[in-house]
Amino acid sequence: MANTDKQVNELIKREYEHGFVTEIEAETFEPGLNEDIIGRLSAIKKEPQFMLDWRLKAYRRWLEMDEPNWAHVGYPKIDYNAISYYSAPKRKEDMPQSLDDVDPELLKTYEKLGIPLHEREKLAGVAVDAVFDSVSVATTFKEPLAKAGVIFCSISEAIQDYPELVQKYLGSVVPAGDNFFAGLNSAVFSDGTFVYVPKGVRCPMELSTYFRINAANTGQFERTLIIADEGSYVSYLEGCTAPMRDENQLHAAVVELVALDDAQIKYSTVQNWYPGDENGKGGIFNFVTKRGACIGKNSKISWTQVETGSAVTWKYPSCVLRGENSVGEFYSVALTNNYQQADTGTKMIHLGKNTSSTIISKGISAGRSSNAYRGLVKFGPGAEGARNFTQCDSLLIGDQCAAHTFPYIESKNKGAIVEHEATTSKVSDEQMFLCRQRGIDPEQAVSMIVNGFCKEVFKELPMEFAVEAGKLLEVSLEGSVG
Amino acid sequence: MLSIRNLHAAVDGKEILKGIDLEIKPGEVHAIMGPNGSGKSTLSAVLAGNEAYEVTEGDILLDGENLLEKETEERARDGIFLAFQYPVEIPGVSNLQFLRTAVNAMRVHRGLDELSAVDFMKLAKETTKQVDLDPAFLKRGVNEGFSGGEKKRNEILQALLLEPRLAILDETDSGLDIDALKVVADGVNALRSPERAILMVTHYQRLLNHIVPDFVHVLAGGRIVKSGGRELALELEERGYGWLGIKDSDEVEAG
């Protein structure tokens, strides 16, 4: 065992490559949370009254809520008054009208991250919304999307330009009182992405949002709302990074998806927040509520996530399957290394007839990390003919990490069918010896074995990102073999 | 090409090899025979650089270079190939991807360009025929759900693709029926060349009917107790190991 462990340990020691800080003039609120701060936040974003009222209601509700403590993670108590709730790069004008108005420093930041915002240097066929700390700095491909009738903009813009849609759907899937972090987000969310795909439209390109936390002592509270109207289709991807800082930073996002009759939403995440250093210092607390509602018949929502970052992850992308024959899917790869902790999984809530769901979860633990899958499959009384298939696999690298599985099943319908499979395996000395005996580098061997383990999930990712995800695993594992 | 001198090796502090001396020249085929527990597989593992085994004394030289100072993968790239007795599965990693990664690692080491996916596919398909494997095996996970015989043929496939200088076959005949044995033996015979040496480790002599060795060595108690030509294997078949004063805990019919 010692051999693989030694190799594994060396591979794990790889530096986070997105850890730089951008020197940029920013307007940042002083730390603290109260109704006045929320009022200022709403005012700076020139929000209509309904939005301010909604925020304040959420805030008052939040004050009465308790932070959840049931997850299999441990972290120091967060002082919510020590966080700044707004930080935005200062700009020449109020809003950039085009990419030319975006601060060159910011454009450089995104180039460094490999996300060119200039459309001419575009990621082929992918529209990007870039969110920097509390604001959206640029959204690309707005025009061709508008031609197809697709609305793709920052949520701040949507609140001003499409208030009816926002008022109708915001909080309809994740209400402000849903949980502690969702409540906090509802009160103070600063920006995020809004997507509306009209009836019968197949969105002509992949949409993506790139989140970047830059400023120190700020939280990022983004809010994403995606609505797929009847018979429409959209594929969306989010990516995230943050600088290396010794203090922990909070990221408490809410994502709501709504699929009407015959609509499909495919939501993919490649999460690479700063995970902290090899001793567990610093890193992002990623406390996120993601939920999709299949409210229409024959609708489908599919979550695919590749989680390699964050110091602590608390995240359960879920589906509420209300419409008849609606389908929910969850494909997840969660990799933890060093002292990272992840408690992640999904909830599939079957309410409608003949609804079906699939859960494929791949947890990879290395270093001294802890990786838990927590899943709930629930069948309501009306979920006649509903079925679920769950497969949870854990892969251990080294002998100081931990993997846990917490599956919950609740059924109020006798006709529902559940299948559950779970396995735990280890990157074995024998596998490593075989690869090395064939001339393959130990790093490449581990990465190949881990990629093989994740194959079922990677094939669900949009092509461009499947490659990226594979590389990301390689980077995250580097140092775990030597 | 390969010189083993006074080789001692231990696993978990227990000495298994107690002074092995062996010279192998290019083009030669050597067979190491011996009862179970004599140290045959330990010798294979030590040559390939399995870190579970500790070399406590002696030297192994490959073309005059000290092999013991090299990592497993470096030895592999220098041309040491081990066909495993029990090939391990790597789920989800296609045989094709695995083989291509390995072949390209070797090619880079030899200063050649890497093979593209298309070129490699062509080469791999041709080679599968040589060991009577369906090319569909290339798409399956490495050894995943392979039968015993398929695993062994897959090992020979790898040897053919990687073109080693010294191919070590560790009990490659075990668990094979006579037809599969023939296919594997044909594959091994295809490997024979004036530049390449083969070291076969086997309990039984039946493999040697198909792959005729130049030299036969009997390993017992961690030492080579007798060396000879092809006729030594036949004598062992007839008289068993007892004739050499060796106890075989697992005495079965030889042949």
XYZ file of C-alpha atoms in Angstrom:
737
model
C 0.000 0.000 0.000
C 2.792 2.380 0.916
C 3.918 2.774 -2.677
C 0.656 3.972 -4.102
C 0.126 6.224 -1.117
C 3.483 7.867 -1.570
C 2.729 8.441 -5.213
C -0.756 9.607 -4.457
C 0.488 12.044 -1.862
C 2.878 13.648 -4.274
C 0.324 13.967 -7.013
C -2.055 15.684 -4.642
C 0.421 18.463 -3.898
C -0.300 20.645 -6.869
C -0.864 24.328 -6.656
C -4.164 25.917 -7.499
C -3.580 27.664 -10.773
C -6.348 30.250 -10.645
C -5.160 31.695 -7.339
C -4.078 35.125 -8.560
C -5.695 38.391 -7.454
C -6.668 41.100 -9.924
C -5.645 44.608 -8.843
C -8.658 46.616 -9.726
C -10.383 49.611 -8.241
C -13.486 48.352 -6.594
C -16.437 49.790 -4.839
C -16.973 47.651 -1.779
C -19.513 47.943 1.027
C -18.177 47.914 4.550
C -18.730 44.534 6.220
C -22.058 44.039 7.928
C -25.602 42.913 7.303
C -28.729 44.877 8.172
C -31.780 46.366 6.458
C -29.865 49.497 5.596
C -27.224 47.498 3.705
C -29.934 45.670 1.804
C -31.565 48.993 0.970
C -28.284 50.360 -0.350
C -27.648 47.208 -2.367
C -31.078 47.428 -3.942
C -30.644 51.148 -4.627
C -27.230 50.758 -6.249
C -28.797 48.222 -8.579
C -31.725 50.572 -9.249
C -34.192 47.849 -8.424
C -37.951 48.279 -8.523
C -39.783 48.391 -5.195
C -41.052 44.787 -5.450
C -37.480 43.534 -5.380
C -36.525 45.525 -2.292
C -39.650 44.310 -0.518
C -38.848 40.732 -1.477
C -35.309 41.063 -0.148
C -36.384 42.607 3.144
C -39.013 39.934 3.684
C -36.384 37.278 3.047
C -33.969 38.989 5.441
C -36.497 39.142 8.294
C -37.294 35.497 7.741
C -33.577 34.612 7.670
C -32.964 36.305 11.023
C -35.225 33.692 12.579
C -33.559 30.737 10.878
C -30.760 28.522 12.157
C -27.699 27.502 10.238
C -28.015 23.810 9.294
C -25.723 21.436 11.154
C -26.773 18.048 9.815
C -24.222 17.884 7.001
C -21.125 15.734 7.414
C -18.808 18.741 7.430
C -17.102 20.841 10.072
C -16.095 24.483 9.736
C -15.591 27.459 12.038
C -18.646 29.566 12.796
C -19.265 32.202 10.153
C -19.666 35.792 11.343
C -22.214 37.144 8.894
C -21.463 40.686 9.998
C -17.788 40.354 9.045
C -18.616 39.847 5.383
C -18.995 42.560 2.802
C -22.149 42.034 0.783
C -21.224 44.046 -2.250
C -18.040 44.534 -4.203
C -17.922 45.656 -7.791
C -15.198 46.886 -10.094
C -15.481 50.678 -10.567
C -16.313 51.462 -14.120
C -16.095 54.481 -16.306
C -19.789 54.427 -16.906
C -22.725 52.924 -15.137
C -22.952 49.771 -17.212
C -20.660 48.605 -19.981
C -22.516 48.949 -23.274
C -20.138 46.605 -25.029
C -16.974 44.689 -24.339
C -14.989 47.789 -25.275
C -16.269 49.436 -22.104
C -15.107 46.621 -19.871
C -12.008 47.383 -17.846
C -8.983 45.879 -19.642
C -7.750 44.455 -16.322
C -10.942 42.433 -16.111
C -10.669 41.189 -19.643
C -7.116 40.133 -18.825
C -8.379 38.278 -15.777
C -10.760 36.249 -17.862
C -8.132 35.596 -20.479
C -5.833 34.295 -17.758
C -8.618 32.014 -16.673
C -8.961 30.779 -20.217
C -12.346 32.434 -20.716
C -11.855 34.947 -23.526
C -14.736 37.378 -23.489
C -14.033 38.864 -26.874
C -16.508 37.263 -29.147
C -14.016 37.040 -31.953
C -11.835 34.885 -29.739
C -14.883 33.022 -28.598
C -15.196 29.569 -27.261
C -16.791 28.048 -30.323
C -20.509 28.468 -30.080
C -20.653 29.238 -26.378
C -22.145 32.441 -25.012
C -20.619 33.609 -21.736
C -21.906 35.740 -18.882
C -18.977 36.712 -16.669
C -19.705 37.530 -13.039
C -16.903 39.220 -11.112
C -17.503 39.455 -7.372
C -20.970 40.985 -7.092
C -21.668 42.036 -10.655
C -21.974 40.709 -14.147
C -19.210 42.343 -16.188
C -20.004 41.082 -19.633
C -22.421 38.920 -21.502
C -21.435 37.750 -24.956
C -23.503 36.803 -27.993
C -26.519 38.748 -26.833
C -27.583 39.655 -30.349
C -27.687 36.287 -32.085
C -29.458 34.938 -29.034
C -32.000 37.756 -29.112
C -32.717 36.879 -32.758
C -33.735 33.412 -31.637
C -35.849 35.032 -28.925
C -33.614 33.778 -26.130
C -33.062 36.150 -23.234
C -29.586 35.721 -21.748
C -28.509 38.498 -19.424
C -27.494 39.251 -15.880
C -30.254 38.902 -13.327
C -29.840 42.591 -12.455
C -30.741 43.522 -16.005
C -33.606 41.047 -16.019
C -35.083 42.616 -12.884
C -35.246 45.923 -14.726
C -36.078 44.742 -18.228
C -38.292 41.701 -17.596
C -39.837 42.311 -14.178
C -42.956 40.207 -14.940
C -40.922 37.082 -15.643
C -38.738 37.667 -12.615
C -41.684 38.333 -10.340
C -43.473 35.240 -11.583
C -40.621 32.767 -11.225
C -38.068 34.124 -8.722
C -38.426 32.088 -5.546
C -40.995 29.799 -7.156
C -38.659 26.823 -6.951
C -36.480 27.805 -3.986
C -38.555 30.034 -1.715
C -36.735 32.456 0.573
C -37.715 30.364 3.582
C -36.379 27.116 2.066
C -33.189 26.984 4.066
C -30.735 29.230 5.890
C -28.376 29.856 2.978
C -31.165 30.279 0.441
C -32.728 32.821 2.794
C -29.468 34.728 3.068
C -29.054 34.654 -0.687
C -32.600 35.931 -1.257
C -31.874 38.927 0.956
C -28.481 39.877 -0.459
C -27.977 38.269 -3.875
C -26.034 40.698 -5.983
C -25.954 39.275 -9.464
C -26.182 36.136 -11.499
C -27.643 34.964 -14.743
C -31.123 35.015 -16.193
C -32.199 32.843 -19.101
C -35.569 32.614 -20.780
C -36.068 30.319 -23.760
C -39.412 30.932 -25.445
C -41.895 28.329 -26.638
C -40.607 25.829 -29.143
C -37.108 27.329 -29.344
C -34.023 25.214 -29.231
C -31.342 27.535 -27.883
C -28.816 27.866 -30.746
C -25.698 27.683 -28.565
C -24.424 26.561 -25.203
C -24.906 29.235 -22.560
C -22.440 29.626 -19.775
C -21.711 31.778 -16.772
C -18.293 32.163 -15.324
C -18.147 33.146 -11.663
C -15.056 34.695 -10.187
C -14.579 35.819 -6.594
C -11.776 38.378 -6.451
C -12.164 40.821 -3.552
C -11.163 39.782 -0.027
C -13.701 39.365 2.760
C -16.614 39.428 0.399
C -19.163 36.784 -0.190
C -20.545 35.888 -3.544
C -24.274 35.437 -3.549
C -25.331 34.840 -7.062
C -28.776 33.997 -8.221
C -29.503 32.148 -11.400
C -32.936 31.711 -12.892
C -33.528 29.680 -16.028
C -36.946 29.277 -17.571
C -37.551 26.908 -20.459
C -40.964 27.543 -21.944
C -43.051 24.832 -23.620
C -41.168 22.617 -26.026
C -37.875 24.481 -25.659
C -34.352 23.257 -24.993
C -31.342 24.865 -23.388
C -27.929 23.654 -22.270
C -26.164 25.780 -19.688
C -22.777 25.561 -18.037
C -21.291 27.354 -15.078
C -17.659 27.539 -14.048
C -16.107 29.054 -10.944
C -12.700 30.080 -9.551
C -11.324 32.309 -6.808
C -7.942 33.689 -5.660
C -5.894 31.930 -3.007
C -6.509 33.620 0.321
C -5.835 32.492 3.855
C -9.325 33.430 5.024
C -12.328 31.405 4.086
C -14.803 33.060 1.781
C -18.495 32.359 1.545
C -20.286 31.497 -1.639
C -24.007 30.998 -1.122
C -25.743 30.765 -4.458
C -29.266 29.858 -5.454
C -30.090 28.378 -8.826
C -33.671 27.881 -9.922
C -34.702 26.043 -13.065
C -38.226 25.894 -14.420
C -39.213 23.525 -17.230
C -42.692 23.806 -18.720
C -44.452 21.188 -20.891
C -42.053 19.204 -23.110
C -39.149 21.505 -22.210
C -35.616 20.351 -21.432
C -32.883 21.981 -19.384
C -29.407 20.578 -19.191
C -27.377 22.271 -16.470
C -23.681 21.479 -16.133
C -21.270 22.768 -13.524
C -17.514 22.637 -13.399
C -16.761 23.967 -9.948
C -13.164 24.803 -9.169
C -13.321 27.308 -6.304
C -10.090 27.673 -4.360
C -10.005 24.602 -2.088
C -7.614 25.945 0.550
C -3.956 25.032 0.853
C -2.527 21.608 1.619
C -2.911 22.212 5.341
C -6.549 23.119 4.993
C -6.080 26.862 5.392
C -8.377 29.152 3.440
C -10.691 28.164 0.629
C -14.275 28.785 -0.324
C -17.311 27.671 1.648
C -19.644 26.607 -1.106
C -23.161 26.484 0.367
C -25.437 26.310 -2.577
C -29.085 25.557 -3.222
C -29.839 24.328 -6.714
C -33.232 23.061 -7.648
C -35.195 22.495 -10.805
C -38.928 22.160 -11.149
C -40.318 20.044 -13.943
C -43.721 21.645 -13.773
C -44.805 20.667 -17.283
C -45.644 17.223 -18.574
C -42.832 15.362 -20.392
C -40.321 17.929 -19.201
C -36.771 17.033 -18.282
C -34.083 18.554 -16.105
C -30.605 17.149 -16.058
C -27.870 18.204 -13.617
C -24.280 17.300 -14.334
C -21.646 18.491 -11.926
C -17.909 18.129 -11.629
C -16.883 19.434 -8.235
C -13.187 19.685 -7.518
C -12.839 22.905 -5.560
C -14.003 24.608 -2.330
C -12.880 23.950 1.229
C -16.378 22.900 2.232
C -19.144 21.988 -0.186
C -22.787 21.709 0.775
C -24.802 21.237 -2.332
C -27.725 19.123 -3.538
C -28.928 19.931 -7.058
C -32.455 18.588 -7.007
C -35.496 17.999 -9.177
C -39.133 18.398 -8.284
C -40.941 16.172 -10.773
C -44.437 17.563 -10.816
C -45.421 17.153 -14.470
C -46.613 13.790 -15.739
C -43.822 11.723 -17.349
C -41.235 14.280 -16.330
C -37.636 13.183 -15.948
C -34.931 14.224 -13.499
C -31.253 13.322 -13.813
C -28.242 13.898 -11.621
C -24.731 13.018 -12.736
C -22.013 13.983 -10.343
C -18.278 13.712 -9.906
C -17.075 15.137 -6.617
C -13.364 15.054 -5.920
C -11.912 16.043 -2.572
C -8.253 16.310 -1.702
C -6.077 17.520 1.203
C -8.507 18.758 3.883
C -11.480 19.414 1.624
C -14.910 18.364 2.780
C -17.851 17.706 0.550
C -21.390 16.796 1.462
C -23.181 16.649 -1.834
C -25.876 14.718 -3.587
C -29.366 15.294 -4.824
C -33.064 15.146 -4.084
C -35.509 13.663 -6.518
C -39.050 14.538 -5.497
C -41.546 12.506 -7.501
C -45.011 14.074 -7.412
C -46.446 13.377 -10.866
C -47.477 10.135 -12.540
C -44.855 8.048 -14.358
C -42.053 10.384 -13.385
C -38.583 8.920 -13.490
C -35.185 9.861 -12.189
C -31.597 8.678 -12.504
C -28.796 9.406 -10.060
C -25.184 8.562 -10.886
C -22.774 9.813 -8.244
C -19.006 9.327 -8.328
C -17.120 10.442 -5.237
C -13.326 10.501 -5.259
C -11.457 11.105 -2.015
C -7.732 11.730 -1.752
C -5.421 13.172 0.916
C -7.167 13.648 4.254
C -10.420 14.702 2.725
C -13.944 13.627 3.468
C -16.506 13.032 0.761
C -20.162 12.287 1.462
C -23.010 11.497 -0.870
C -26.395 12.451 0.559
C -29.432 11.726 -1.519
C -33.172 11.720 -1.045
C -35.610 9.963 -3.332
C -39.189 10.758 -2.418
C -42.454 9.535 -3.926
C -45.639 11.461 -3.241
C -49.080 9.809 -3.154
C -49.725 10.823 -6.774
C -46.471 9.378 -8.108
C -48.139 6.373 -9.705
C -45.687 4.370 -11.834
C -42.725 6.495 -10.792
C -39.258 5.036 -10.716
C -35.741 5.878 -9.654
C -32.369 4.360 -10.316
C -29.478 5.349 -8.069
C -25.844 4.380 -8.377
C -23.281 5.716 -5.904
C -19.651 4.813 -6.357
C -16.756 5.924 -4.195
C -13.094 5.765 -5.092
C -10.445 6.165 -2.420
C -6.925 7.326 -3.206
C -4.526 6.731 -0.341
C -5.552 5.575 3.117
C -6.240 8.775 5.057
C -9.413 9.878 3.333
C -13.029 9.004 3.944
C -16.124 8.329 1.872
C -19.678 8.233 3.219
C -23.010 7.480 1.626
C -26.319 8.627 3.110
C -29.187 7.515 0.894
C -32.734 8.322 2.040
C -35.863 6.931 0.441
C -39.380 8.048 1.362
C -42.356 6.593 -0.396
C -46.021 7.392 -0.044
C -46.855 5.386 -3.123
C -46.719 1.602 -3.233
C -46.419 1.504 -7.021
C -43.105 3.350 -7.117
C -39.932 1.466 -7.984
C -36.483 2.246 -6.569
C -33.194 0.634 -7.454
C -30.056 1.477 -5.540
C -26.484 0.359 -6.140
C -23.391 1.433 -4.250
C -19.723 0.497 -4.463
C -16.488 1.596 -2.843
C -13.133 0.920 -4.446
C -9.551 2.016 -4.211
C -6.854 2.874 -6.727
C -4.912 -0.286 -6.036
C -1.184 -0.951 -6.027
C -1.834 -3.631 -8.626
C -3.512 -1.174 -11.009
C -0.665 1.284 -10.553
C 1.935 -1.435 -11.077
C 0.219 -2.613 -14.255
C 0.177 0.914 -15.706
C 3.750 1.688 -14.722
C 4.980 -1.680 -15.999
C 3.597 -0.612 -19.362
C 5.718 2.558 -19.262
C 2.963 4.943 -18.146
C 3.874 7.766 -15.731
C 2.334 7.403 -12.268
C 0.528 10.770 -12.612
C -0.917 9.770 -15.927
C -1.888 6.392 -14.500
C -3.869 7.853 -11.590
C -5.518 10.355 -13.852
C -6.443 7.617 -16.317
C -7.866 5.381 -13.595
C -9.862 8.255 -12.081
C -11.130 9.353 -15.482
C -12.234 5.799 -16.178
C -14.124 5.801 -12.889
C -15.911 9.026 -13.910
C -16.658 8.044 -17.482
C -20.412 7.657 -17.052
C -20.656 11.234 -15.806
C -18.205 12.852 -18.233
C -20.138 11.568 -21.196
C -23.072 13.696 -20.011
C -21.055 16.913 -20.204
C -21.107 19.076 -23.332
C -18.140 18.016 -25.466
C -15.908 21.080 -24.931
C -16.277 20.775 -21.205
C -15.807 17.028 -20.959
C -12.210 17.575 -22.030
C -11.861 20.460 -19.582
C -13.296 18.343 -16.773
C -10.837 15.549 -17.458
C -7.957 18.007 -17.333
C -9.306 19.575 -14.176
C -9.289 16.199 -12.429
C -5.712 15.750 -13.545
C -4.765 19.118 -12.040
C -6.682 18.493 -8.839
C -5.006 15.143 -8.403
C -1.515 16.239 -9.242
C 0.765 15.578 -6.325
C -1.192 12.486 -5.291
C 1.371 10.252 -7.026
C 5.141 10.464 -7.338
C 21.833 -8.312 -22.208
C 20.543 -9.171 -18.741
C 22.819 -10.191 -15.885
C 21.435 -11.215 -12.540
C 24.126 -11.526 -9.887
C 23.710 -12.971 -6.436
C 20.168 -11.574 -6.211
C 18.517 -11.664 -2.787
C 14.984 -10.317 -2.305
C 12.470 -10.236 0.508
C 8.805 -9.490 0.941
C 7.478 -8.294 4.317
C 10.920 -8.995 5.760
C 10.905 -12.625 4.645
C 13.719 -13.612 2.301
C 12.387 -15.347 -0.824
C 15.269 -15.147 -3.289
C 18.534 -16.322 -1.780
C 21.205 -15.678 -4.374
C 20.167 -15.975 -8.017
C 22.701 -15.861 -10.838
C 21.468 -15.777 -14.405
C 22.772 -14.522 -17.752
C 20.395 -13.928 -20.638
C 21.569 -12.997 -24.132
C 19.531 -11.478 -26.972
C 17.537 -14.037 -28.935
C 17.524 -16.586 -26.119
C 14.488 -18.178 -24.548
C 14.888 -19.201 -20.921
C 12.417 -21.153 -18.863
C 12.377 -20.983 -15.090
C 10.627 -23.945 -13.552
C 10.045 -24.902 -10.008
C 7.482 -25.927 -7.444
C 5.052 -23.458 -5.902
C 6.681 -21.158 -3.421
C 10.124 -21.546 -4.950
C 10.352 -17.811 -5.769
C 9.503 -17.874 -9.490
C 6.927 -15.085 -9.371
C 9.086 -13.095 -6.965
C 11.872 -13.112 -9.539
C 9.493 -11.778 -12.216
C 8.169 -9.088 -9.891
C 11.659 -7.978 -8.809
C 12.843 -7.717 -12.415
C 9.845 -5.529 -13.283
C 10.371 -3.349 -10.209
C 7.364 -4.191 -8.058
C 7.969 -2.113 -4.936
C 6.299 -4.643 -2.663
C 9.565 -6.607 -2.940
C 12.813 -5.459 -1.406
C 16.127 -6.324 -2.971
C 18.484 -6.952 -0.066
C 21.619 -7.963 -1.962
C 22.983 -8.420 -5.472
C 22.691 -6.676 -8.835
C 20.622 -6.731 -11.962
C 22.241 -5.226 -15.037
C 20.456 -4.530 -18.303
C 22.972 -3.781 -21.037
C 25.429 -2.890 -18.315
C 23.080 -0.423 -16.613
C 21.967 -0.962 -13.043
C 18.298 -1.840 -13.311
C 17.710 -1.648 -9.563
C 18.208 2.128 -9.587
C 15.358 2.587 -12.032
C 11.652 3.073 -11.419
C 9.171 0.535 -12.733
C 8.131 2.744 -15.651
C 11.750 3.459 -16.596
C 12.514 -0.248 -16.718
C 9.444 -0.757 -18.884
C 10.613 1.917 -21.297
C 14.061 0.288 -21.398
C 12.303 -2.799 -22.691
C 11.379 -4.947 -19.703
C 7.891 -6.358 -20.160
C 6.024 -8.496 -17.662
C 3.014 -10.543 -18.735
C 1.040 -10.868 -15.517
C -0.207 -14.108 -14.053
C -3.346 -12.344 -12.757
C -3.916 -9.200 -14.850
C -5.865 -6.616 -12.855
C -8.998 -4.804 -14.098
C -9.163 -1.042 -14.635
C -12.886 -0.281 -14.931
C -13.975 2.439 -17.330
C -10.565 2.781 -18.987
C -10.830 1.307 -22.462
C -8.229 -1.202 -23.496
C -7.607 0.968 -26.544
C -6.882 4.072 -24.492
C -4.679 2.125 -22.113
C -2.681 0.480 -24.899
C -2.285 3.707 -26.827
C -1.070 5.555 -23.735
C 1.460 2.794 -23.093
C 2.637 2.526 -26.703
C 3.033 6.289 -26.952
C 4.958 6.433 -23.677
C 7.394 3.938 -25.192
C 7.545 5.789 -28.506
C 8.307 9.104 -26.831
C 11.081 7.389 -24.882
C 12.517 6.007 -28.117
C 12.381 9.433 -29.765
C 9.506 8.550 -32.091
C 6.338 10.565 -32.733
C 3.220 9.559 -30.862
C 0.725 7.560 -32.881
C -2.550 9.286 -33.666
C -5.776 7.646 -32.528
C -6.481 6.541 -36.100
C -3.035 5.061 -36.743
C -3.006 3.304 -33.425
C -6.461 1.852 -34.017
C -5.215 0.329 -37.263
C -2.144 -1.173 -35.627
C -4.099 -2.481 -32.644
C -6.769 -4.092 -34.828
C -4.157 -5.970 -36.825
C -2.414 -7.146 -33.710
C -5.617 -8.412 -32.058
C -5.954 -10.883 -34.950
C -2.550 -12.308 -34.121
C -3.785 -13.419 -30.708
C -7.260 -14.347 -31.952
C -9.027 -11.572 -30.025
C -12.065 -9.795 -31.423
C -11.190 -6.093 -32.071
C -14.279 -5.321 -29.957
C -12.032 -6.086 -26.971
C -10.227 -2.838 -27.618
C -13.317 -0.878 -26.614
C -13.904 -2.769 -23.384
C -12.472 -1.704 -20.043
C -8.958 -3.038 -19.357
C -9.436 -6.713 -18.404
C -12.985 -5.836 -17.326
C -15.090 -8.980 -17.431
C -12.447 -10.815 -19.508
C -12.230 -14.574 -19.098
C -8.941 -16.046 -17.866
C -7.904 -16.948 -21.401
C -8.850 -13.532 -22.760
C -6.765 -11.847 -20.086
C -3.716 -13.909 -21.000
C -4.182 -13.232 -24.711
C -4.553 -9.553 -23.876
C -1.172 -9.689 -22.115
C 0.454 -11.160 -25.214
C -1.295 -8.512 -27.319
C 0.399 -5.890 -25.156
C 3.787 -7.558 -25.546
C 3.369 -7.575 -29.333
C 2.438 -3.888 -29.362
C 5.126 -2.739 -26.942
C 7.976 -4.661 -28.613
C 10.054 -5.267 -25.479
C 13.701 -6.346 -25.350
C 13.005 -8.823 -22.581
C 9.543 -10.333 -22.203
C 8.908 -12.038 -18.891
C 5.932 -14.383 -18.934
C 4.731 -15.171 -15.440
C 2.758 -18.437 -15.447
C 1.199 -17.404 -18.727
C -0.004 -20.965 -19.256
C -1.956 -21.236 -16.014
C -5.705 -21.611 -16.380
C -5.599 -22.062 -20.161
C -7.266 -24.873 -22.059
C -5.270 -26.490 -24.831
C -6.704 -24.272 -27.610
C -6.039 -21.050 -25.708
C -2.575 -22.328 -24.829
C -1.864 -22.798 -28.518
C -2.962 -19.233 -29.348
C -0.854 -17.784 -26.542
C 2.142 -19.887 -27.565
C 1.805 -18.749 -31.188
C 1.781 -15.159 -29.928
C 4.908 -15.756 -27.874
C 6.645 -17.462 -30.779
C 5.820 -14.417 -32.889
C 7.711 -12.388 -30.302
C 10.889 -14.403 -30.769
C 13.569 -12.478 -32.578
C 17.360 -12.265 -32.576
C 17.253 -8.983 -30.593
C 14.690 -10.048 -28.051
C 14.947 -12.413 -25.117
C 12.117 -14.267 -23.410
C 12.005 -15.461 -19.831
C 9.185 -17.904 -19.125
C 8.198 -18.730 -15.598
C 6.142 -21.882 -15.323
C 5.225 -24.695 -13.020
C 4.541 -27.176 -15.788
C 6.453 -28.219 -18.803
C 3.460 -28.381 -21.188
C 3.987 -24.753 -22.311
C 7.499 -25.761 -23.341
C 6.059 -28.172 -25.896
C 4.797 -25.132 -27.739
C 7.510 -22.627 -26.960
C 10.791 -24.483 -27.076
C 13.338 -22.933 -24.701
C 17.080 -22.738 -25.193
C 17.717 -23.048 -21.473
C 15.805 -24.464 -18.546
C 16.529 -23.543 -14.925
C 15.060 -25.157 -11.864
C 14.362 -22.788 -9.015
C 13.917 -24.162 -5.514
C 14.119 -22.493 -2.146
C 15.106 -19.198 -3.726
C 18.106 -20.565 -5.638
C 18.688 -22.040 -9.083
C 19.499 -25.642 -8.254
C 19.920 -26.973 -11.764
C 20.299 -25.583 -15.269
C 20.249 -27.370 -18.563
C 18.738 -27.464 -22.003
C 15.323 -28.479 -23.269
C 15.896 -32.077 -22.062
C 15.893 -30.952 -18.438
C 12.217 -29.982 -18.717
C 11.356 -33.367 -20.158
C 13.198 -35.095 -17.382
C 11.248 -33.041 -14.856
C 8.027 -34.081 -16.511
C 8.931 -37.689 -16.205
C 10.468 -37.725 -12.748
C 8.869 -34.769 -10.952
C 10.757 -32.332 -8.753
C 11.405 -34.977 -6.098
C 14.181 -36.369 -8.226
C 16.174 -33.210 -7.531
C 15.555 -33.559 -3.830
C 12.921 -30.802 -3.908
C 9.671 -31.033 -2.016
C 6.734 -29.871 -4.084
C 3.878 -28.988 -1.778
C 1.598 -28.911 -4.780
C 2.797 -31.959 -6.689
C 0.484 -32.469 -9.650
C 0.877 -34.123 -12.982
C 3.424 -32.370 -15.112
C 2.216 -32.005 -18.642
